[in-house]
Amino acid sequence: MKNPRRQPGKPGPRSRQGVTLRDIAREAGVSASTVSRIINGTVKVSTTLTASVEAAIAKHDFRPHAAARGLALGRTFTIGVLSQAIDSPFYAEGLRGVERRLLADGYAALFMSGNWNVTDEERCMRKFIDHRVDGIIMFSGCLADAVVTEFAERCPIVVTGRELPAAHTFSLPIKDRLGATLAMHHLIGLGHRRIAFIAGSDNHPDALERLAGYRQALQEAGIAFDPRLVVRGDWQEKGGLTATTQLLEADRAFTAVFCVNDQTAYGAYLALFRHGLKVPDDVSVVGFDDLPSSSYSLPPLTSVRQSVRVLGERAAEAILALVCGRRPQLEPPPVELVVRTSTRRL
Amino acid sequence: MKNPRRQPGKPGPRSRQGVTLRDIAREAGVSASTVSRIINGTVKVSTTLTASVEAAIAKHDFRPHAAARGLALGRTFTIGVLSQAIDSPFYAEGLRGVERRLLADGYAALFMSGNWNVTDEERCMRKFIDHRVDGIIMFSGCLADAVVTEFAERCPIVVTGRELPAAHTFSLPIKDRLGATLAMHHLIGLGHRRIAFIAGSDNHPDALERLAGYRQALQEAGIAFDPRLVVRGDWQEKGGLTATTQLLEADRAFTAVFCVNDQTAYGAYLALFRHGLKVPDDVSVVGFDDLPSSSYSLPPLTSVRQSVRVLGERAAEAILALVCGRRPQLEPPPVELVVRTSTRRL
DNA sequence: CTGAAAGCGCTTACAG
DNA sequence: CTGAAAGCGCTTACAG
């Protein structure tokens, strides 16, 4: 069927050669153009031809080569999706949302992990460019605005968790500060005054904003800010564990702790548990993100919800719009406090 | 620079045209072939040419079009990775392992979610074929062996969690049954006799094997199998919650529960908690998988550990071997019981 | 060492 | 309605 002679540009024998458009055309006794048109429904084709072509396609279970198609069309129907780690429960939900939305439009997602550092993030972006993705979604990266702007010259970008007013770009900022005040108002409303805060890593804008919200709420309530009540964590369970342990062992009096995110809260839970303290009887705990697992923690965790799933869906929606040259009209998902049973009146 | 006249095969004006090999060649005053050779280090090229070409590449930050390259080369340097859900904490770790290993060899991963059903899984597989991935990794799918074997005719496949002795295929079975007996031996050794089992969905080979291990251990210990003590879950927290609640409300006497996986155990925890029962004082609980979060559950969960991360790495290693025509020599990762504080002597 | 040419598998403007 | 041809952006066997 295929010319067995080696030709220029035709490299060594590929293990198992697939069947091509031309093979189908030959078998159906038509031209490749016609097969292409039938597959894509581009033009009306007579029923008789259609039938024999479809038979040939079915017989070989022929599937057009996406990359070849992309090359001819000038677009790949692929979107690059950068998150910090594919196994982070926080991003996972967002990726899920993206995947779903993209799939609905026949786009594929190319997921890559930036591992919370600039080098890896930049490597991912270059990979995206290599693959000529039609667009890129960045989940709160740590790449400088200027760098992102430059990439946006080559390919439209949607960023979440930051505000980036550049061409070929759309931003879906996260309402960190507002969310944090929501959590604090709840705690304060419950009568708490000595509220500890387990922070995230300093280099993260989200971390800073959530801390700012913590302080703002304190101030509004006329409660003095006590720096000894804020300890840095690492966004993970481990950091929450050590930070809370530290707080406990330093014997700082506190009746509630607000954690920069849910994973941190899980760590705090364990620290409290180890010290024989009960949530919420001895101390109230609030998290941020409302991960799916938070409704299964013991006790179920009160948390600030910002649906990452929805964030992902909107990011996908936005990049699709950008790719088609439309200007997205999208809001970041709302934040709201989900009150469960990890908090109680003092 | 580019011919502005519309030509056949040259579709409408793509928004922002990238610079191509030919552009670089023109600018450096050499042929495209030479640029290609320099980029790929295929042949020795004189230093002077190399210098000017590299200058042109740097100037435009030129990156070769991966798909075009793939088309010419007959391989895409992309691996399709099928999991059941990109946001499942179980698969997440595995995906992470895959991503890492693949990246080291310059391969990209195309992640897709099968959503625990045959239709979606099949759709994913077809997408992989469309994209002409060089190989596929399937994390314990529910596709029939025959179907997988057929796909393997088109593209090498590595499957985890099942044994599939077919051509162009490599299996990394999970030691489900062994793991389950480990968990049961532990519980039985602690004096438990009335041990409930929260199963997975029936269509899953892993689920069946774990159930088999449960029964085998019972039998070896001379404990009669009581079908009323096994309830089906759904691999998720929710299933664990409802199954355990059901068990509790039906008033089945049991002192321990073995869960088909950790997520199910989290659900069981919540059910027990709601009924005012304490783990491990009132009932002992054992999970399977040892998710990272299991060391932070309250109390920390005793679980059967099979490093999914390592599984992912080995799957990647195996597919890379298969792609290169080598026969992988790999064992599935070992299983072991991690004893924490969710179990106690009766 | 280097270039012109053909080919990878598609799509579509241009002619029938 | 349908086909032959050119082009998408690369690579490499074949000649210099």
XYZ file of C-alpha atoms (C1' of nucleotides) in Angstrom:
724
model
C 0.000 0.000 0.000
C 2.744 2.385 1.006
C 5.824 2.923 -1.039
C 8.426 0.856 0.747
C 11.397 2.668 -0.727
C 13.015 5.124 1.624
C 12.551 8.633 0.453
C 13.876 11.969 1.548
C 12.023 13.189 4.559
C 10.654 9.741 5.075
C 12.574 8.489 8.086
C 13.230 4.951 9.253
C 10.449 2.422 9.331
C 7.939 3.532 11.893
C 6.723 0.551 13.815
C 3.092 0.531 12.794
C 2.039 2.917 10.091
C -1.413 4.345 10.418
C -3.883 4.580 7.613
C -4.126 8.006 6.037
C -6.626 10.113 4.241
C -5.111 9.027 0.963
C -5.576 5.373 1.802
C -9.231 5.993 2.431
C -9.545 8.011 -0.753
C -7.953 5.266 -2.819
C -10.148 2.614 -1.306
C -13.301 4.637 -1.872
C -12.194 5.605 -5.354
C -12.273 9.351 -4.733
C -9.759 12.094 -4.121
C -8.298 12.972 -0.766
C -9.979 16.355 -0.990
C -13.352 14.725 -1.119
C -12.643 12.570 1.890
C -11.492 15.616 3.783
C -14.651 17.464 2.878
C -16.862 14.629 3.944
C -15.109 14.272 7.262
C -15.309 17.953 7.994
C -18.730 18.459 6.496
C -17.236 21.391 4.635
C -19.182 21.052 1.416
C -22.140 19.064 0.232
C -21.031 15.811 -1.322
C -23.200 13.364 -3.205
C -24.699 10.630 -1.127
C -23.190 7.811 -3.096
C -19.654 9.020 -2.574
C -20.353 9.776 1.016
C -21.534 6.246 1.588
C -18.498 4.542 0.132
C -16.125 6.903 1.898
C -17.826 6.346 5.185
C -17.616 2.634 4.639
C -13.881 2.850 4.075
C -13.449 5.047 7.144
C -15.398 2.647 9.289
C -13.593 -0.361 7.918
C -10.207 0.999 8.932
C -11.494 2.969 11.888
C -9.723 5.915 10.348
C -9.031 8.964 12.464
C -7.478 12.076 10.961
C -4.063 13.015 12.252
C -4.704 15.953 14.573
C -1.253 17.459 14.214
C -1.353 17.325 10.431
C -4.742 18.892 10.520
C -3.482 21.524 12.892
C -0.571 22.281 10.645
C -2.803 22.828 7.661
C -5.312 24.831 9.652
C -2.823 26.945 11.537
C -4.240 26.041 14.928
C -3.854 23.043 17.156
C -7.086 23.018 19.133
C -4.926 22.611 22.194
C -4.734 24.861 25.242
C -1.749 24.921 27.559
C -2.717 24.850 31.224
C -0.150 25.825 33.804
C -0.722 24.971 37.435
C 1.805 24.691 40.206
C 1.473 20.958 40.701
C -0.821 18.504 39.051
C -1.198 16.680 42.359
C -2.183 19.683 44.427
C -5.740 19.266 45.699
C -6.219 22.993 45.273
C -5.436 23.172 41.585
C -6.926 19.775 40.844
C -10.450 21.091 40.956
C -9.552 23.944 38.681
C -7.931 21.639 36.180
C -11.046 19.565 36.236
C -13.162 22.567 35.401
C -10.856 23.527 32.584
C -10.810 20.039 31.170
C -14.566 19.824 31.094
C -15.144 23.140 29.447
C -12.439 22.630 26.861
C -13.639 19.168 25.983
C -17.079 20.514 25.231
C -15.554 22.572 22.451
C -13.313 19.804 21.192
C -10.154 21.303 22.587
C -7.492 19.281 24.350
C -5.644 20.506 27.422
C -1.921 20.245 27.847
C -1.368 20.290 31.605
C 2.021 21.202 33.053
C 3.302 21.891 36.555
C 5.298 24.962 37.516
C 6.294 23.644 40.931
C 6.069 27.046 42.567
C 9.212 28.335 40.934
C 10.017 30.666 38.094
C 12.376 28.339 36.264
C 9.878 25.546 35.902
C 7.082 27.898 35.038
C 9.105 29.402 32.269
C 10.008 25.966 30.983
C 6.326 25.107 30.812
C 5.522 28.252 28.919
C 8.196 27.476 26.357
C 6.805 23.997 25.971
C 3.423 25.493 25.312
C 4.926 27.688 22.632
C 6.719 24.686 21.118
C 3.419 22.926 20.857
C 1.810 26.012 19.374
C -1.113 25.825 21.740
C -3.895 28.131 20.687
C -3.999 29.688 24.140
C -2.642 29.409 27.666
C -4.308 29.363 31.062
C -2.058 30.233 34.001
C -3.216 29.389 37.482
C -1.644 32.022 39.729
C 1.922 31.677 38.612
C 4.912 33.423 40.115
C 6.235 34.612 36.754
C 6.743 38.381 36.620
C 4.043 40.381 34.876
C 6.524 41.545 32.257
C 7.391 37.988 31.322
C 3.768 36.974 31.017
C 3.080 40.013 28.900
C 5.855 38.992 26.575
C 4.500 35.484 26.164
C 1.128 37.007 25.471
C 2.618 38.481 22.314
C 2.847 34.982 20.933
C -0.279 33.439 22.281
C -3.353 34.653 24.177
C -3.223 34.085 27.925
C -5.763 33.902 30.715
C -4.362 34.427 34.201
C -6.116 33.690 37.464
C -5.210 35.056 40.848
C -3.681 38.254 39.527
C -4.602 41.339 37.604
C -2.672 41.781 34.384
C -3.844 44.512 32.065
C -1.975 43.537 28.883
C -2.872 42.842 25.280
C -4.067 39.338 24.349
C -4.623 38.754 28.016
C -7.542 38.295 30.365
C -7.436 38.298 34.172
C -9.579 36.431 36.651
C -8.347 37.741 40.014
C -9.212 35.946 43.236
C -10.895 37.915 45.993
C -8.409 37.009 48.680
C -8.774 40.010 50.896
C -12.526 39.985 50.838
C -12.541 36.274 51.603
C -10.254 36.733 54.552
C -12.440 39.442 56.045
C -15.439 37.155 55.650
C -13.708 34.520 57.739
C -12.654 37.035 60.337
C -16.051 38.690 60.626
C -17.495 35.279 61.338
C -14.989 34.576 64.080
C -15.265 38.015 65.576
C -19.034 37.827 65.432
C -18.769 34.661 67.469
C -17.021 36.614 70.172
C -13.427 35.664 69.462
C -10.751 38.246 70.144
C -7.540 36.287 70.297
C -7.429 34.946 66.735
C -4.255 33.414 65.413
C -3.387 33.442 61.721
C -1.320 30.776 59.985
C 0.062 32.503 56.938
C 1.338 31.227 53.590
C 4.742 31.761 52.075
C 5.697 35.431 51.747
C 6.407 35.426 48.024
C 2.814 34.706 47.180
C 0.469 37.589 46.404
C -2.477 35.533 47.646
C -0.742 35.015 50.966
C -0.170 38.710 51.408
C -3.709 39.610 50.511
C -5.192 37.137 52.927
C -2.981 38.467 55.682
C -4.088 41.967 54.772
C -7.706 40.873 55.097
C -6.958 39.414 58.515
C -5.455 42.660 59.724
C -8.145 44.789 58.177
C -10.917 42.880 59.926
C -9.076 43.097 63.206
C -8.700 46.813 62.845
C -12.302 47.346 61.867
C -13.322 45.478 64.999
C -10.998 47.545 67.132
C -8.883 44.565 68.088
C -5.175 45.249 68.409
C -2.995 43.337 65.984
C -0.664 41.009 67.882
C 2.234 39.924 65.667
C 2.969 36.995 67.957
C -0.331 35.511 66.847
C 0.679 35.148 63.204
C 3.004 32.347 62.223
C 4.127 31.420 58.763
C 3.146 28.084 57.250
C 3.797 26.693 53.774
C 0.314 26.283 52.276
C 0.544 22.592 53.156
C -0.565 20.394 56.035
C 2.941 20.251 57.367
C 3.250 23.987 57.779
C -0.087 24.158 59.549
C 1.047 21.444 61.916
C 4.340 23.035 62.875
C 3.000 26.560 63.035
C 0.153 25.581 65.313
C 2.411 23.449 67.456
C 4.710 26.403 67.802
C 1.827 28.632 68.840
C 0.693 26.068 71.358
C 4.092 25.494 72.864
C 4.846 29.189 73.114
C 1.703 29.284 75.172
C 0.093 32.091 73.251
C -3.452 32.430 74.389
C -5.876 32.148 71.463
C -9.382 30.869 71.046
C -9.514 30.656 67.273
C -7.207 30.206 64.329
C -7.720 31.346 60.794
C -5.639 29.397 58.287
C -4.440 30.731 54.953
C -5.884 27.657 53.260
C -7.621 24.394 54.039
C -4.541 22.226 53.831
C -2.961 24.400 56.486
C -6.078 23.939 58.583
C -5.760 20.169 58.367
C -2.307 20.499 59.847
C -3.639 22.772 62.557
C -6.295 20.166 63.359
C -3.635 17.550 63.922
C -1.570 19.820 66.156
C -4.616 20.617 68.255
C -5.558 16.948 68.389
C -2.115 16.003 69.602
C -2.355 18.546 72.366
C -5.662 17.117 73.454
C -7.549 20.205 72.340
C -10.955 19.847 70.738
C -12.297 21.710 67.735
C -14.475 23.714 68.140
C -14.903 23.359 71.917
C -11.420 24.518 72.787
C -10.519 26.380 69.650
C -12.392 27.377 66.514
C -10.748 26.884 63.125
C -11.494 28.453 59.743
C -9.838 27.609 56.439
C -9.804 29.080 52.949
C -10.595 27.409 49.599
C -13.177 24.928 50.800
C -11.554 21.871 49.277
C -13.929 18.990 48.651
C -12.289 17.057 51.486
C -13.146 19.793 53.955
C -16.660 18.549 54.347
C -15.143 15.276 55.495
C -12.640 16.572 57.984
C -13.431 15.994 61.646
C -15.145 18.169 62.468
C -16.193 19.423 59.011
C -14.296 22.624 58.393
C -15.731 26.106 58.135
C -14.022 27.643 55.149
C -14.052 30.482 52.672
C -15.329 29.108 49.445
C -14.199 30.330 46.081
C -15.088 27.625 43.673
C -11.877 26.680 41.975
C -13.895 24.466 39.698
C -15.860 27.453 38.508
C -12.684 29.464 38.290
C -11.323 26.800 35.968
C -14.464 26.741 33.896
C -14.427 30.489 33.492
C -10.762 30.508 32.648
C -11.498 27.965 29.926
C -14.457 29.978 28.728
C -12.276 33.059 28.603
C -9.424 31.501 26.702
C -11.853 30.077 24.176
C -13.229 33.543 23.637
C -9.773 35.041 23.323
C -8.779 32.371 20.815
C -11.750 33.297 18.662
C -10.867 36.945 18.912
C -13.751 37.745 21.221
C -13.339 39.780 24.360
C -14.433 37.688 27.374
C -17.067 39.167 29.680
C -16.434 37.151 32.804
C -16.306 37.746 36.523
C -14.178 35.738 38.919
C -16.361 33.372 40.940
C -17.832 34.829 44.135
C -16.361 34.129 47.547
C -18.576 33.086 50.371
C -18.153 31.631 53.791
C -19.273 28.054 54.236
C -20.051 27.581 57.879
C -19.681 24.054 59.136
C -18.896 22.840 62.587
C -15.326 23.838 63.285
C -16.335 27.167 64.790
C -18.496 28.057 67.762
C -19.471 30.970 69.918
C -16.905 31.734 72.527
C 8.191 38.637 4.969
C 5.352 36.258 4.240
C 3.511 36.131 0.987
C 0.290 37.977 1.713
C -1.640 36.496 -1.196
C -4.054 33.787 -0.171
C -2.967 30.462 -1.507
C -4.481 27.028 -1.581
C -4.065 25.322 1.748
C -3.189 28.629 3.266
C -6.271 29.529 5.277
C -7.460 32.877 6.482
C -5.112 35.251 8.230
C -3.988 33.651 11.429
C -3.825 36.256 14.127
C -0.131 36.320 14.864
C 2.082 34.284 12.593
C 5.105 32.712 14.206
C 8.563 32.836 12.762
C 9.561 29.683 10.935
C 12.672 27.778 10.126
C 12.696 29.378 6.723
C 12.624 32.864 8.194
C 15.646 32.027 10.280
C 17.393 30.500 7.283
C 16.756 33.552 5.169
C 17.974 35.888 7.844
C 21.118 33.872 8.447
C 21.697 33.440 4.730
C 21.636 29.656 4.753
C 19.186 26.928 3.789
C 16.452 25.623 5.989
C 18.174 22.254 6.036
C 21.198 23.772 7.646
C 19.198 25.499 10.319
C 17.429 22.254 11.055
C 20.737 20.432 11.354
C 22.156 23.004 13.689
C 19.116 22.936 15.926
C 19.097 19.186 16.122
C 22.837 18.765 16.222
C 22.394 16.196 13.484
C 25.537 16.972 11.526
C 28.651 19.015 12.065
C 28.236 22.487 10.676
C 30.924 25.110 10.323
C 31.272 27.466 13.240
C 30.682 30.589 11.245
C 27.333 29.445 9.967
C 26.394 28.128 13.354
C 27.081 31.495 14.896
C 24.935 33.499 12.518
C 22.124 30.978 12.696
C 22.194 30.995 16.446
C 22.100 34.745 16.430
C 19.001 34.744 14.251
C 17.362 32.133 16.467
C 18.088 34.125 19.576
C 16.952 37.361 18.003
C 13.514 35.978 17.237
C 13.452 33.546 20.138
C 12.631 30.935 17.555
C 11.184 27.621 18.693
C 10.575 24.823 16.211
C 6.959 23.835 15.706
C 6.616 20.567 17.612
C 3.737 19.250 15.545
C 5.469 19.933 12.252
C 8.541 18.251 13.599
C 6.454 15.339 14.747
C 4.841 15.028 11.372
C 8.174 14.852 9.617
C 9.630 12.497 12.189
C 6.662 10.216 12.474
C 6.444 10.599 16.239
C 5.025 13.242 18.478
C 7.036 12.858 21.673
C 3.752 12.880 23.475
C 2.307 10.203 25.736
C -1.393 9.878 26.435
C -2.165 9.368 30.103
C -5.581 8.099 31.046
C -6.743 8.372 34.624
C -10.243 8.342 35.939
C -10.293 11.954 37.080
C -7.593 14.540 37.054
C -8.814 15.797 40.401
C -8.782 12.464 42.151
C -6.233 12.548 44.961
C -5.449 8.927 44.204
C -4.454 9.379 40.593
C -2.922 12.786 41.204
C 0.166 11.309 42.735
C 0.528 8.890 39.879
C 0.148 11.613 37.295
C 2.812 13.532 39.096
C 5.183 10.603 38.847
C 4.435 10.181 35.171
C 4.891 13.849 34.437
C 8.276 13.930 36.098
C 9.655 10.898 34.390
C 8.376 11.897 30.978
C 9.713 15.397 31.259
C 13.176 14.055 31.936
C 13.128 12.506 28.478
C 11.591 15.503 26.785
C 8.178 13.925 26.363
C 4.951 15.750 27.032
C 1.975 14.139 28.721
C -1.559 14.464 27.467
C -3.729 13.868 30.524
C -7.350 12.872 30.136
C -10.052 11.704 32.524
C -12.146 8.595 31.985
C -14.640 9.414 34.740
C -15.003 5.788 35.721
C -17.041 4.858 32.708
C -16.415 3.025 29.496
C -17.795 5.684 27.197
C -15.523 8.420 28.435
C -12.549 6.126 28.573
C -13.053 5.135 25.003
C -13.409 8.753 23.985
C -10.085 9.495 25.638
C -8.400 6.643 23.857
C -9.665 7.888 20.519
C -8.389 11.352 21.338
C -5.012 9.848 22.034
C -5.096 8.138 18.678
C -6.148 11.381 17.008
C -3.138 13.048 18.505
C -0.926 10.174 17.450
C 0.636 9.901 20.867
C 3.694 7.686 20.843
C 2.320 5.622 23.696
C -0.474 5.414 26.233
C -0.496 4.878 29.976
C -3.782 3.653 31.396
C -4.342 3.937 35.098
C -6.631 1.033 35.906
C -9.357 1.682 33.408
C -12.614 -0.181 33.138
C -12.258 -0.817 29.419
C -12.507 -4.496 28.503
C -9.247 -6.306 27.880
C -10.239 -6.973 24.295
C -10.745 -3.296 23.628
C -7.418 -2.362 25.130
C -5.729 -5.057 23.105
C -7.201 -3.593 19.970
C -5.970 -0.108 20.764
C -2.579 -1.625 21.433
C -2.444 -2.548 17.770
C -2.176 1.122 16.996
C -0.049 2.345 19.817
C 1.914 0.748 22.667
C 0.124 0.748 25.998
C 1.145 0.413 29.614
C -1.647 -0.597 31.950
C -1.565 -0.426 35.707
C -3.857 -2.248 38.038
C -4.500 -5.150 35.717
C -2.697 -7.944 33.976
C -2.955 -7.830 30.224
C -0.759 -10.210 28.286
C -1.043 -8.709 24.819
C 1.341 -7.500 22.163
C 2.672 -3.934 22.415
C 1.528 -3.917 25.983
C 3.077 -3.933 29.417
C 1.281 -4.514 32.690
C 2.024 -3.117 36.096
C -0.535 -4.915 38.219
C -1.273 -3.639 41.664
C -0.994 -6.144 44.430
C -4.553 -5.572 45.521
C -5.216 -8.949 46.943
C -1.968 -9.105 48.855
C -2.533 -5.611 50.188
C -6.012 -6.485 51.339
C -4.778 -9.539 53.205
C -2.130 -7.391 54.892
C -4.830 -5.088 56.198
C -6.985 -7.981 57.309
C -4.167 -9.851 59.017
C -3.491 -6.738 61.010
C -7.094 -6.398 62.093
C -7.486 -10.092 62.818
C -4.218 -10.078 64.725
C -5.702 -7.330 66.865
C -8.522 -9.671 67.786
C -11.214 -8.386 65.475
C -13.715 -10.903 64.138
C -16.635 -8.794 62.938
C -14.901 -6.842 60.213
C -16.969 -4.893 57.720
C -15.774 -4.175 54.210
C -16.737 -1.118 52.208
C -16.217 -2.169 48.635
C -15.606 -0.233 45.434
C -17.721 -0.300 42.318
C -18.176 -3.780 40.911
C -16.892 -3.068 37.455
C -13.431 -2.381 38.764
C -10.885 -5.205 38.801
C -9.099 -3.593 41.768
C -12.326 -3.586 43.697
C -12.847 -7.260 43.041
C -9.317 -8.179 44.001
C -9.463 -6.280 47.248
C -12.691 -7.965 48.097
C -11.086 -11.284 47.256
C -8.242 -10.485 49.651
C -10.752 -9.641 52.343
C -12.491 -12.974 51.937
C -9.285 -14.916 51.674
C -7.946 -13.521 54.936
C -11.230 -14.251 56.645
C -11.159 -17.801 55.420
C -7.562 -18.358 56.439
C -8.443 -17.184 59.905
C -11.427 -19.451 60.032
C -13.887 -16.588 60.254
C -17.157 -17.111 58.429
C -17.827 -14.637 55.648
C -20.914 -12.602 56.389
C -22.246 -10.952 53.242
C -24.231 -8.469 55.287
C -20.940 -7.007 56.437
C -19.906 -5.897 52.972
C -21.493 -2.826 51.454
C -20.673 -1.215 48.199
C -19.214 2.278 48.080
C -18.015 4.324 45.148
C -14.309 4.807 45.826
C -15.133 8.272 47.153
C -15.830 9.829 50.533
C -19.498 9.909 49.807
C -19.782 6.191 49.247
C -17.887 5.505 52.439
C -20.234 7.773 54.317
C -23.440 6.237 53.059
C -22.200 2.671 53.217
C -21.061 3.028 56.793
C -24.212 4.841 57.778
C -26.191 2.020 56.261
C -24.180 -0.524 58.221
C -24.691 1.435 61.401
C -28.396 1.915 60.939
C -28.964 -1.701 60.026
C -27.385 -2.354 63.368
C -24.854 -4.835 62.085
C -22.445 -5.560 64.870
C -18.855 -4.886 63.789
C -15.738 -3.764 65.566
C -13.639 -2.852 62.565
C -14.075 -1.721 59.007
C -11.701 -2.223 56.150
C -12.234 0.290 53.342
C -11.432 -0.325 49.722
C -9.480 2.924 49.662
C -8.571 5.878 51.834
C -11.198 8.205 50.475
C -13.826 5.672 51.416
C -12.306 5.548 54.874
C -12.661 9.315 55.242
C -16.340 8.905 54.554
C -16.526 6.089 57.072
C -14.838 8.351 59.636
C -17.523 10.947 59.203
C -20.337 8.416 59.514
C -18.828 7.052 62.690
C -18.312 10.566 64.023
C -21.903 11.477 63.381
C -23.023 8.436 65.279
C -20.872 9.438 68.208
C -18.523 6.516 67.690
C -14.808 6.982 68.244
C -11.979 5.650 66.120
C -10.247 3.496 67.220
C -11.884 3.114 70.615
C -15.237 2.011 69.296
C -14.268 0.824 65.858
C -10.970 0.329 64.087
C -10.582 1.542 60.515
C -8.089 0.589 57.815
C -7.777 2.144 54.377
C -5.921 1.349 51.197
C -3.568 3.578 49.147
C -2.111 5.656 51.942
C -2.863 9.027 50.412
C -0.684 11.872 51.638
C -3.625 13.290 53.543
C -4.064 10.101 55.533
C -1.355 11.057 57.962
C -3.445 14.132 58.749
C -6.805 12.511 59.233
C -8.091 12.357 62.786
C -6.959 9.955 63.946
C -4.177 9.330 61.416
C -5.289 6.411 59.281
C -3.753 2.966 59.159
C -3.545 2.116 55.485
C -2.074 -0.198 52.903
C 0.612 1.698 51.117
C 1.415 1.191 47.469
C 3.262 4.209 46.241
C 1.191 5.569 43.410
C 3.931 8.034 42.704
C 6.350 5.194 42.098
C 3.715 3.386 40.100
C 3.437 6.420 37.869
C 7.169 6.692 37.472
C 7.471 3.061 36.525
C 4.589 3.298 34.112
C 6.360 6.191 32.435
C 9.623 4.307 32.412
C 7.852 1.348 30.846
C 6.093 3.278 28.114
C 9.339 4.996 27.210
C 10.951 1.596 26.827
C 8.059 0.288 24.758
C 8.178 3.333 22.512
C 11.834 2.659 21.823
C 11.105 -0.962 21.103
C 12.675 -2.188 24.312
C 11.015 -4.679 26.595
C 10.526 -3.096 30.046
C 11.868 -4.997 33.048
C 9.836 -3.475 35.824
C 8.067 -4.629 38.934
C 5.018 -2.955 40.378
C 5.883 -1.060 43.561
C 5.698 -3.078 46.790
C 2.705 -2.942 49.096
C 3.106 -2.560 52.814
C 0.900 -1.770 55.747
C 1.426 1.589 57.389
C 0.149 1.317 60.934
C -1.027 4.562 62.448
C -3.580 5.137 65.150
C -6.933 4.240 63.635
C -6.719 0.637 64.780
C -6.427 -0.914 68.214
C -6.603 -4.235 69.956
C -10.118 -5.328 70.614
C 30.010 20.742 4.913
C 25.637 22.439 2.499
C 21.411 22.879 -0.496
C 17.346 21.533 -3.410
C 13.855 18.429 -3.264
C 10.531 15.284 -1.554
C 7.783 13.830 1.964
C 5.069 13.608 6.730
C -0.891 13.953 6.584
C -3.879 17.134 6.277
C -6.955 21.530 4.026
C -8.773 24.592 0.739
C -8.527 28.161 -3.267
C -8.916 27.430 -7.877
C -10.642 25.267 -11.863
C -13.497 22.351 -14.107
C -20.183 18.438 -6.946
C -15.163 16.935 -7.433
C -10.035 16.790 -8.306
C -5.150 18.378 -8.892
C -2.140 21.325 -6.773
C -0.016 24.081 -3.346
C 0.858 24.921 1.183
C 1.225 24.351 6.652
C 6.642 23.828 9.099
C 9.555 20.633 9.679
C 13.453 16.503 8.401
C 16.627 13.884 5.838
C 18.251 10.941 1.658
C 20.605 12.343 -2.136
C 23.833 14.986 -4.614
C 27.303 18.035 -4.922
